[in-house]
């Protein structure tokens, strides 16, 4: 009812305020935690933040020529480990990282020993191809069904059809946007500036 007030025992209010304050104190994270997370994120892609040097343990060297070659084709970008990482981070920013994750899983799968094919094929299928997969890739029904049949008797090529579709999707859709993205252009500009020094 409007205008009605409920009175409470002041002792109860005092206890309630105190418990809320305690909850806030427990939830507050120390400054060092934020700094550690920030340092960790910077170390993941040290070459994207100007003025931040990569950790000595990784000793990442990236040349302007390598980065410029990434613009020649998606194949050249994916042939470079750092290129895969940078493109993967770009896809994460677009909420489509499942594409590169699936493509890389297929590349790894092709190198799998024959006695491990069945186990790995099941994992890839459940993670990316199955209609209820958490990271379901965007392929047509026919390809999904065809892949499901192929993994029953897995071969190193059972994901080739789906992998080709995803590669084409990245090549025609995500890759051109990546080349125009701030992520790629900033990296290119930073390397060009460093090469002039």
Short mmCIF file of C-alpha atoms in Angstrom, two decimals:
data_model
loop_
_atom_site.label_atom_id
_atom_site.label_comp_id
_atom_site.label_asym_id
_atom_site.label_seq_id
_atom_site.Cartn_x
_atom_site.Cartn_y
_atom_site.Cartn_z
CA UNK A 1 0.00 0.00 0.00
CA UNK A 2 1.44 3.41 -0.90
CA UNK A 3 2.56 5.51 2.04
CA UNK A 4 2.94 2.58 4.43
CA UNK A 5 6.16 2.25 6.35
CA UNK A 6 7.50 -0.84 8.01
CA UNK A 7 9.51 -0.37 11.12
CA UNK A 8 12.36 -2.68 11.88
CA UNK A 9 14.30 -3.34 14.98
CA UNK A 10 17.42 -1.10 14.82
CA UNK A 11 19.53 -4.01 16.02
CA UNK A 12 18.41 -6.07 12.99
CA UNK A 13 19.20 -3.18 10.63
CA UNK A 14 22.65 -2.81 12.12
CA UNK A 15 23.33 -6.53 11.62
CA UNK A 16 22.04 -6.41 8.06
CA UNK A 17 24.24 -3.45 7.16
CA UNK A 18 27.23 -5.18 8.67
CA UNK A 19 26.64 -8.41 6.73
CA UNK A 20 26.24 -6.49 3.45
CA UNK A 21 29.49 -4.68 4.15
CA UNK A 22 31.21 -8.00 4.84
CA UNK A 23 29.93 -9.38 1.52
CA UNK A 24 31.34 -6.38 -0.33
CA UNK A 25 34.68 -6.75 1.41
CA UNK A 26 34.91 -10.41 0.39
CA UNK A 27 34.01 -9.64 -3.22
CA UNK A 28 36.54 -6.84 -3.58
CA UNK A 29 39.68 -8.08 -5.29
CA UNK A 30 43.08 -6.70 -4.46
CA UNK A 31 44.75 -4.34 -6.90
CA UNK A 32 47.49 -6.85 -7.57
CA UNK A 33 44.92 -9.26 -9.00
CA UNK A 34 43.85 -6.68 -11.62
CA UNK A 35 47.45 -5.93 -12.44
CA UNK A 36 48.24 -9.63 -12.82
CA UNK A 37 45.33 -10.15 -15.20
CA UNK A 38 46.32 -7.09 -17.22
CA UNK A 39 49.93 -8.31 -17.43
CA UNK A 40 48.73 -11.75 -18.49
CA UNK A 41 46.54 -10.34 -21.27
CA UNK A 42 49.39 -8.17 -22.51
CA UNK A 43 51.70 -11.16 -22.62
CA UNK A 44 49.20 -13.06 -24.78
CA UNK A 45 49.63 -10.59 -27.65
CA UNK A 46 52.57 -8.40 -26.75
CA UNK A 47 53.00 -7.05 -30.27
CA UNK A 48 49.55 -5.44 -30.39
CA UNK A 49 50.08 -2.97 -27.55
CA UNK A 50 52.46 -0.14 -28.41
CA UNK A 51 55.37 0.23 -26.06
CA UNK A 52 55.02 -3.22 -24.54
CA UNK A 53 57.83 -5.62 -25.16
CA UNK A 54 57.26 -9.38 -25.35
CA UNK A 55 58.47 -11.48 -22.47
CA UNK A 56 62.01 -12.76 -22.89
CA UNK A 57 60.92 -16.35 -22.38
CA UNK A 58 58.88 -16.33 -25.60
CA UNK A 59 61.40 -14.31 -27.62
CA UNK A 60 58.86 -13.57 -30.36
CA UNK A 61 60.31 -11.95 -33.44
CA UNK A 62 57.88 -10.70 -36.01
CA UNK A 63 59.02 -8.97 -39.16
CA UNK A 64 57.12 -6.47 -41.24
CA UNK A 65 57.52 -8.80 -44.24
CA UNK A 66 55.78 -11.65 -42.43
CA UNK A 67 52.85 -9.45 -41.43
CA UNK A 68 52.58 -8.00 -44.93
CA UNK A 69 52.51 -11.54 -46.36
CA UNK A 70 49.43 -12.24 -44.24
CA UNK A 71 47.54 -9.87 -46.55
CA UNK A 72 48.41 -11.97 -49.62
CA UNK A 73 46.22 -14.91 -48.66
CA UNK A 74 44.50 -16.61 -45.76
CA UNK A 75 46.76 -19.60 -46.44
CA UNK A 76 49.87 -17.49 -45.72
CA UNK A 77 48.28 -16.06 -42.59
CA UNK A 78 47.40 -19.52 -41.24
CA UNK A 79 50.84 -20.90 -42.12
CA UNK A 80 52.35 -18.53 -39.53
CA UNK A 81 51.91 -19.40 -35.83
CA UNK A 82 51.70 -15.76 -34.74
CA UNK A 83 49.35 -15.12 -37.66
CA UNK A 84 47.08 -17.89 -36.37
CA UNK A 85 47.13 -16.33 -32.88
CA UNK A 86 46.38 -12.80 -34.07
CA UNK A 87 43.64 -13.96 -36.46
CA UNK A 88 42.23 -16.18 -33.68
CA UNK A 89 42.03 -13.15 -31.38
CA UNK A 90 40.33 -11.17 -34.12
CA UNK A 91 37.76 -13.97 -34.56
CA UNK A 92 37.19 -14.00 -30.78
CA UNK A 93 36.39 -10.30 -30.97
CA UNK A 94 33.78 -11.19 -33.62
CA UNK A 95 32.48 -14.16 -31.61
CA UNK A 96 33.43 -16.63 -34.33
CA UNK A 97 36.57 -18.25 -32.91
CA UNK A 98 35.03 -21.69 -33.41
CA UNK A 99 35.97 -21.42 -37.10
CA UNK A 100 39.73 -21.23 -36.58
CA UNK A 101 39.57 -23.65 -33.64
CA UNK A 102 37.83 -26.22 -35.86
CA UNK A 103 40.22 -25.60 -38.75
CA UNK A 104 43.25 -26.05 -36.45
CA UNK A 105 41.71 -29.15 -34.87
CA UNK A 106 41.29 -30.64 -38.37
CA UNK A 107 44.90 -29.84 -39.26
CA UNK A 108 46.04 -31.56 -36.07
CA UNK A 109 43.67 -34.48 -36.71
CA UNK A 110 45.25 -35.16 -40.12
CA UNK A 111 48.56 -35.82 -38.35
CA UNK A 112 47.02 -38.25 -35.85
CA UNK A 113 48.18 -41.84 -35.65
CA UNK A 114 45.58 -44.29 -37.00
CA UNK A 115 44.94 -45.98 -33.65
CA UNK A 116 43.88 -42.62 -32.15
CA UNK A 117 41.70 -41.44 -35.05
CA UNK A 118 38.40 -42.71 -33.65
CA UNK A 119 38.82 -41.01 -30.26
CA UNK A 120 39.95 -37.69 -31.77
CA UNK A 121 37.25 -37.75 -34.46
CA UNK A 122 34.57 -38.17 -31.77
CA UNK A 123 35.96 -35.22 -29.78
CA UNK A 124 36.07 -32.91 -32.81
CA UNK A 125 32.60 -33.99 -33.92
CA UNK A 126 31.08 -33.40 -30.48
CA UNK A 127 32.86 -30.07 -30.02
CA UNK A 128 32.19 -28.51 -33.44
CA UNK A 129 29.99 -30.51 -35.84
CA UNK A 130 27.19 -32.06 -33.78
CA UNK A 131 23.95 -30.07 -33.89
CA UNK A 132 24.17 -29.54 -30.10
CA UNK A 133 27.88 -28.67 -30.06
CA UNK A 134 28.92 -25.83 -27.77
CA UNK A 135 31.12 -24.38 -30.54
CA UNK A 136 28.98 -25.44 -33.47
CA UNK A 137 30.40 -24.46 -36.85
CA UNK A 138 28.23 -23.04 -39.61
CA UNK A 139 27.90 -25.87 -42.15
CA UNK A 140 24.92 -27.13 -44.10
CA UNK A 141 22.81 -30.13 -43.06
CA UNK A 142 24.17 -32.38 -45.82
CA UNK A 143 27.80 -31.79 -44.77
CA UNK A 144 26.91 -32.30 -41.10
CA UNK A 145 25.23 -35.65 -41.87
CA UNK A 146 28.00 -36.73 -44.23
CA UNK A 147 30.64 -35.98 -41.58
CA UNK A 148 28.64 -37.90 -38.95
CA UNK A 149 28.70 -40.97 -41.21
CA UNK A 150 32.40 -40.62 -41.99
CA UNK A 151 33.51 -40.57 -38.36
CA UNK A 152 31.95 -43.99 -37.76
CA UNK A 153 34.91 -45.40 -39.70
CA UNK A 154 37.32 -42.47 -39.35
CA UNK A 155 40.08 -41.69 -41.82
CA UNK A 156 42.47 -38.71 -41.81
CA UNK A 157 40.21 -37.04 -44.40
CA UNK A 158 36.79 -37.46 -42.76
CA UNK A 159 36.56 -33.74 -41.83
CA UNK A 160 37.92 -32.41 -45.14
CA UNK A 161 34.54 -31.40 -46.58
CA UNK A 162 33.52 -29.46 -43.45
CA UNK A 163 37.01 -27.98 -43.07
CA UNK A 164 36.90 -26.69 -46.66
CA UNK A 165 33.55 -24.99 -46.03
CA UNK A 166 34.87 -23.29 -42.89
CA UNK A 167 38.07 -22.24 -44.65
CA UNK A 168 36.02 -20.69 -47.48
CA UNK A 169 33.78 -18.96 -44.93
CA UNK A 170 36.82 -17.45 -43.18
CA UNK A 171 38.44 -16.53 -46.51
CA UNK A 172 35.38 -14.76 -47.92
CA UNK A 173 33.98 -13.27 -44.71
CA UNK A 174 36.32 -12.87 -41.71
CA UNK A 175 39.67 -12.56 -43.48
CA UNK A 176 38.81 -9.40 -45.51
CA UNK A 177 37.49 -7.76 -42.32
CA UNK A 178 40.63 -8.81 -40.45
CA UNK A 179 42.81 -7.03 -43.05
CA UNK A 180 40.80 -3.83 -42.50
CA UNK A 181 40.70 -4.21 -38.71
CA UNK A 182 42.50 -1.99 -36.22
CA UNK A 183 44.14 -5.11 -34.84
CA UNK A 184 45.95 -5.86 -38.10
CA UNK A 185 46.54 -2.25 -39.18
CA UNK A 186 47.94 -1.22 -35.77
CA UNK A 187 50.31 -4.18 -35.79
CA UNK A 188 51.46 -3.32 -39.32
CA UNK A 189 51.91 0.36 -38.45
CA UNK A 190 53.84 -0.45 -35.29
CA UNK A 191 56.21 -2.76 -37.14
CA UNK A 192 56.69 -0.19 -39.90
CA UNK A 193 57.51 2.49 -37.32
CA UNK A 194 59.97 0.16 -35.57
CA UNK A 195 61.67 -0.71 -38.86
CA UNK A 196 62.33 2.99 -39.53
CA UNK A 197 64.11 3.46 -36.19
#
